[in-house]
Tab-separated table of C-alpha atoms in Angstrom:
chain	number	residue	atom	x	y	z
A	83	MET	CA	29.051	127.034	-66.026
A	84	THR	CA	25.297	126.531	-67.974
A	85	HIS	CA	23.823	129.441	-68.048
A	86	ALA	CA	20.736	127.631	-65.909
A	87	ALA	CA	23.593	126.986	-63.066
A	88	LEU	CA	24.673	130.634	-63.762
A	89	THR	CA	20.695	132.688	-63.575
A	90	ARG	CA	20.281	130.171	-60.760
A	91	SER	CA	23.361	131.586	-58.663
A	92	LEU	CA	22.326	134.784	-59.884
A	93	LEU	CA	18.980	134.171	-58.475
A	94	PHE	CA	20.370	132.332	-54.758
A	95	VAL	CA	23.032	135.524	-54.218
A	96	ALA	CA	20.231	137.830	-55.519
A	97	THR	CA	17.992	136.585	-53.402
A	98	VAL	CA	20.335	136.417	-50.368
A	99	LEU	CA	21.295	139.009	-50.538
A	100	ALA	CA	17.670	141.188	-50.164
A	101	THR	CA	16.784	139.009	-46.885
A	102	SER	CA	20.219	140.865	-45.427
A	103	THR	CA	19.344	144.052	-46.516
A	104	SER	CA	15.925	143.521	-44.922
A	105	SER	CA	16.920	142.217	-42.117
A	106	ALA	CA	19.838	145.221	-41.273
A	107	GLN	CA	16.891	147.334	-42.460
A	108	THR	CA	15.405	149.926	-38.503
A	109	ALA	CA	12.783	151.299	-37.666
A	110	ASP	CA	13.998	153.945	-36.069
A	111	LYS	CA	12.027	156.091	-33.524
A	112	PRO	CA	9.029	157.676	-34.053
A	113	THR	CA	8.586	161.768	-34.805
A	114	ILE	CA	5.058	162.797	-33.206
A	115	ALA	CA	4.094	166.378	-33.355
A	116	VAL	CA	0.179	167.933	-32.460
A	117	GLY	CA	-1.880	166.939	-34.323
A	118	ASP	CA	-1.562	163.826	-35.919
A	119	GLN	CA	-4.439	161.158	-34.884
A	120	TRP	CA	-4.858	157.581	-35.398
A	121	ALA	CA	-8.629	156.107	-35.204
A	122	TYR	CA	-8.730	152.525	-35.347
A	123	LYS	CA	-11.593	149.192	-35.205
A	124	GLN	CA	-11.789	146.485	-31.833
A	125	VAL	CA	-13.507	143.454	-32.568
A	126	ASP	CA	-13.632	141.192	-29.185
A	127	LYS	CA	-14.421	136.898	-29.288
A	128	ASP	CA	-18.308	137.783	-29.098
A	129	GLY	CA	-17.548	140.177	-32.149
A	130	LYS	CA	-18.394	143.301	-31.016
A	131	GLU	CA	-17.028	146.120	-32.498
A	132	VAL	CA	-15.676	149.354	-31.242
A	133	SER	CA	-14.514	152.185	-32.622
A	134	TRP	CA	-11.136	154.536	-30.786
A	135	GLY	CA	-8.891	156.759	-31.802
A	136	ARG	CA	-5.947	158.501	-30.397
A	137	LYS	CA	-5.407	162.683	-31.419
A	138	VAL	CA	-1.822	164.338	-30.334
A	139	LEU	CA	-2.831	167.166	-27.383
A	140	SER	CA	1.330	167.707	-26.986
A	141	VAL	CA	4.849	166.640	-27.653
A	142	ASP	CA	7.524	166.849	-24.225
A	143	ALA	CA	10.988	168.070	-25.020
A	144	ASP	CA	12.524	164.251	-24.138
A	145	GLY	CA	9.364	162.145	-27.164
A	146	GLY	CA	7.176	162.076	-24.520
A	147	PHE	CA	3.527	162.856	-25.820
A	148	THR	CA	-0.496	163.030	-24.941
A	149	VAL	CA	-2.574	161.967	-27.032
A	150	GLN	CA	-6.663	162.752	-26.647
A	151	THR	CA	-8.468	158.968	-26.639
A	152	ALA	CA	-12.263	160.731	-25.414
A	153	PRO	CA	-13.091	164.146	-24.992
A	154	ASP	CA	-12.808	164.096	-21.301
A	155	LYS	CA	-9.923	161.421	-21.564
A	156	THR	CA	-6.317	161.811	-22.296
A	157	MET	CA	-2.990	158.793	-22.125
A	158	LYS	CA	0.557	159.938	-21.689
A	159	PHE	CA	2.499	158.001	-23.575
A	160	ASP	CA	6.629	158.029	-24.037
A	161	GLY	CA	8.178	158.653	-27.344
A	162	SER	CA	8.527	155.016	-28.117
A	163	TRP	CA	4.961	154.305	-27.512
A	164	ASN	CA	4.706	152.802	-24.344
A	165	PHE	CA	1.629	154.648	-21.660
A	166	VAL	CA	3.165	156.369	-19.085
A	167	ASP	CA	1.676	154.416	-15.881
A	168	PRO	CA	0.801	156.980	-13.671
A	169	ARG	CA	1.140	154.780	-10.869
A	170	GLY	CA	4.260	154.864	-10.948
A	171	ALA	CA	8.005	153.220	-13.952
A	172	GLU	CA	7.263	149.805	-11.785
A	173	TYR	CA	4.300	149.236	-13.576
A	174	GLY	CA	5.241	150.404	-17.105
A	175	ARG	CA	5.820	147.335	-19.961
A	176	THR	CA	8.259	148.294	-23.178
A	177	ALA	CA	6.373	146.886	-25.398
A	178	ILE	CA	7.755	148.254	-28.164
A	179	ARG	CA	11.120	149.828	-28.436
A	180	PHE	CA	13.797	151.222	-30.761
A	181	PRO	CA	16.038	151.219	-32.912
A	182	MET	CA	13.201	148.441	-34.148
A	183	LYS	CA	15.128	145.649	-36.478
A	184	VAL	CA	13.591	141.608	-37.171
A	185	GLY	CA	15.742	139.494	-34.530
A	186	ASP	CA	15.028	141.664	-31.617
A	187	GLU	CA	14.397	140.775	-28.866
A	188	TRP	CA	14.056	141.864	-25.206
A	189	SER	CA	12.243	141.743	-21.301
A	190	PHE	CA	11.602	142.694	-18.851
A	191	ILE	CA	9.316	142.328	-14.893
A	192	SER	CA	6.694	145.060	-14.511
A	193	LYS	CA	4.303	145.322	-12.171
A	194	GLN	CA	0.706	144.066	-11.352
A	195	MET	CA	-1.780	145.544	-8.527
A	196	LEU	CA	-4.318	142.337	-7.412
A	197	GLN	CA	-6.343	142.949	-5.162
A	198	THR	CA	-4.512	144.527	-2.404
A	199	ASN	CA	-1.308	142.676	-3.366
A	200	LEU	CA	1.966	143.606	-6.255
A	201	ILE	CA	3.113	141.376	-7.895
A	202	ASP	CA	5.919	140.719	-10.649
A	203	GLN	CA	4.711	140.618	-14.118
A	204	ARG	CA	7.248	138.736	-17.148
A	205	ASN	CA	6.784	139.595	-20.313
A	206	LYS	CA	9.258	138.760	-23.713
A	207	TYR	CA	9.311	140.187	-26.820
A	208	LYS	CA	10.412	139.804	-30.072
A	209	VAL	CA	10.395	140.576	-33.538
A	210	VAL	CA	10.450	138.170	-36.000
A	211	ALA	CA	9.394	139.874	-39.643
A	212	ARG	CA	9.255	142.820	-41.606
A	213	GLU	CA	6.361	142.579	-43.775
A	214	PRO	CA	3.391	144.391	-46.029
A	215	LEU	CA	0.584	144.740	-44.106
A	216	THR	CA	-2.795	145.526	-45.855
A	217	VAL	CA	-5.849	147.357	-43.447
A	218	PRO	CA	-8.404	149.315	-43.690
A	219	ALA	CA	-5.579	153.079	-43.719
A	220	GLY	CA	-4.217	150.787	-46.604
A	221	THR	CA	-1.178	148.936	-47.055
A	222	PHE	CA	1.865	149.398	-45.210
A	223	ASP	CA	5.100	148.342	-44.709
A	224	CYS	CA	5.961	146.696	-41.346
A	225	TYR	CA	8.131	145.137	-38.239
A	226	ARG	CA	6.260	142.284	-36.744
A	227	ALA	CA	6.311	142.190	-32.840
A	228	GLU	CA	5.449	138.814	-30.805
A	229	GLY	CA	4.955	139.539	-26.611
A	230	THR	CA	4.314	137.000	-24.191
A	231	SER	CA	3.509	138.458	-20.155
A	232	GLU	CA	2.388	135.979	-17.421
A	233	ALA	CA	1.545	136.420	-14.152
A	234	THR	CA	0.531	134.742	-10.593
A	235	TYR	CA	0.463	134.940	-7.576
A	236	LYS	CA	-0.060	131.814	-5.087
A	237	ASN	CA	-1.996	128.746	-6.522
A	238	SER	CA	-4.945	131.814	-6.672
A	239	TYR	CA	-3.594	133.796	-9.405
A	240	SER	CA	-2.567	132.963	-12.882
A	241	ARG	CA	-3.043	135.494	-15.560
A	242	GLN	CA	-0.675	135.209	-19.802
A	243	MET	CA	-1.618	137.242	-22.580
A	244	LYS	CA	-0.147	136.468	-26.042
A	245	GLU	CA	-0.135	139.901	-27.981
A	246	THR	CA	1.593	140.497	-31.699
A	247	TYR	CA	1.786	143.719	-33.217
A	248	TRP	CA	2.326	145.476	-36.268
A	249	TYR	CA	4.235	148.525	-36.387
A	250	CYS	CA	3.966	150.615	-39.972
A	251	PRO	CA	7.071	153.339	-40.180
A	252	GLN	CA	4.718	154.747	-42.933
A	253	VAL	CA	1.851	155.908	-40.297
A	254	LYS	CA	3.998	156.352	-36.859
A	255	ALA	CA	2.205	153.731	-35.307
A	256	VAL	CA	0.482	150.344	-34.649
A	257	ALA	CA	-1.909	149.318	-37.601
A	258	LYS	CA	-1.816	146.215	-35.950
A	259	PHE	CA	-2.382	144.718	-32.538
A	260	VAL	CA	-4.081	141.331	-31.710
A	261	ARG	CA	-3.732	140.438	-27.606
A	262	ASP	CA	-5.070	136.681	-26.304
A	263	THR	CA	-5.302	136.863	-22.554
A	264	THR	CA	-6.559	133.553	-20.142
A	265	THR	CA	-7.225	134.443	-16.274
A	266	SER	CA	-7.581	131.626	-13.627
A	267	THR	CA	-9.013	132.578	-9.747
A	268	ARG	CA	-9.172	129.406	-7.864
A	269	GLU	CA	-12.633	131.894	-7.183
A	270	SER	CA	-13.998	131.392	-10.545
A	271	GLY	CA	-12.685	128.968	-12.389
A	272	GLY	CA	-10.715	130.677	-16.375
A	273	SER	CA	-12.004	132.932	-18.563
A	274	ARG	CA	-9.684	134.070	-21.600
A	275	GLU	CA	-10.587	137.176	-23.761
A	276	SER	CA	-9.286	138.067	-27.491
A	277	VAL	CA	-9.289	141.117	-29.363
A	278	GLU	CA	-8.003	142.356	-32.601
A	279	SER	CA	-7.467	146.591	-33.465
A	280	VAL	CA	-6.407	147.350	-36.664
A	281	LEU	CA	-6.039	150.990	-38.300
A	282	THR	CA	-7.937	152.580	-40.303
A	283	ARG	CA	-7.503	155.765	-41.186
A	284	TYR	CA	-4.058	158.202	-40.077
A	285	THR	CA	-4.558	161.585	-40.829
A	286	PRO	CA	-0.952	163.778	-39.873
A	287	ALA	CA	-0.032	166.741	-38.764
A	288	ARG	CA	-0.632	169.931	-40.963
């Protein structure tokens, strides 16, 4: 084997090993602490910007936690950052799942209230890549996941949602989130909403 051929062979093996190692790496459920804070900037399809944030107020024994999102508003999440809907578990969406690794995929059905009708919302998610991500808060090694959600009611209502998020273990949270939603109704026709949120600051508990 020539030196050039040997070099190409070694490079190929190194690439395969690096890819295998990368895909095999796993992100565990984050350890959330009281005082952890995240600040975000959100932009909608019209370019309107809104700043928002989350500060951990308490952590439960099972890993779930409560965050403050405004002076008079709080939200509860399970230990994997999935919103705990106060209406009941059937409304919950498992958009984030741990341990997390590239190739993981899952699906589930959640409930959605449409006026007085309770309808099914079909959801699918897949972790598609592990890659660096740069946002205003910094550059982090993240897991990119893509998801879809669909809900219909007879011939009068249809809603499709596509979202992508980047979960970054270094900040114990999602550092970027993109969602596109298309809704069609018999009465008002169709509409589209698009939002993107990026992490601007992460402050760990002291």
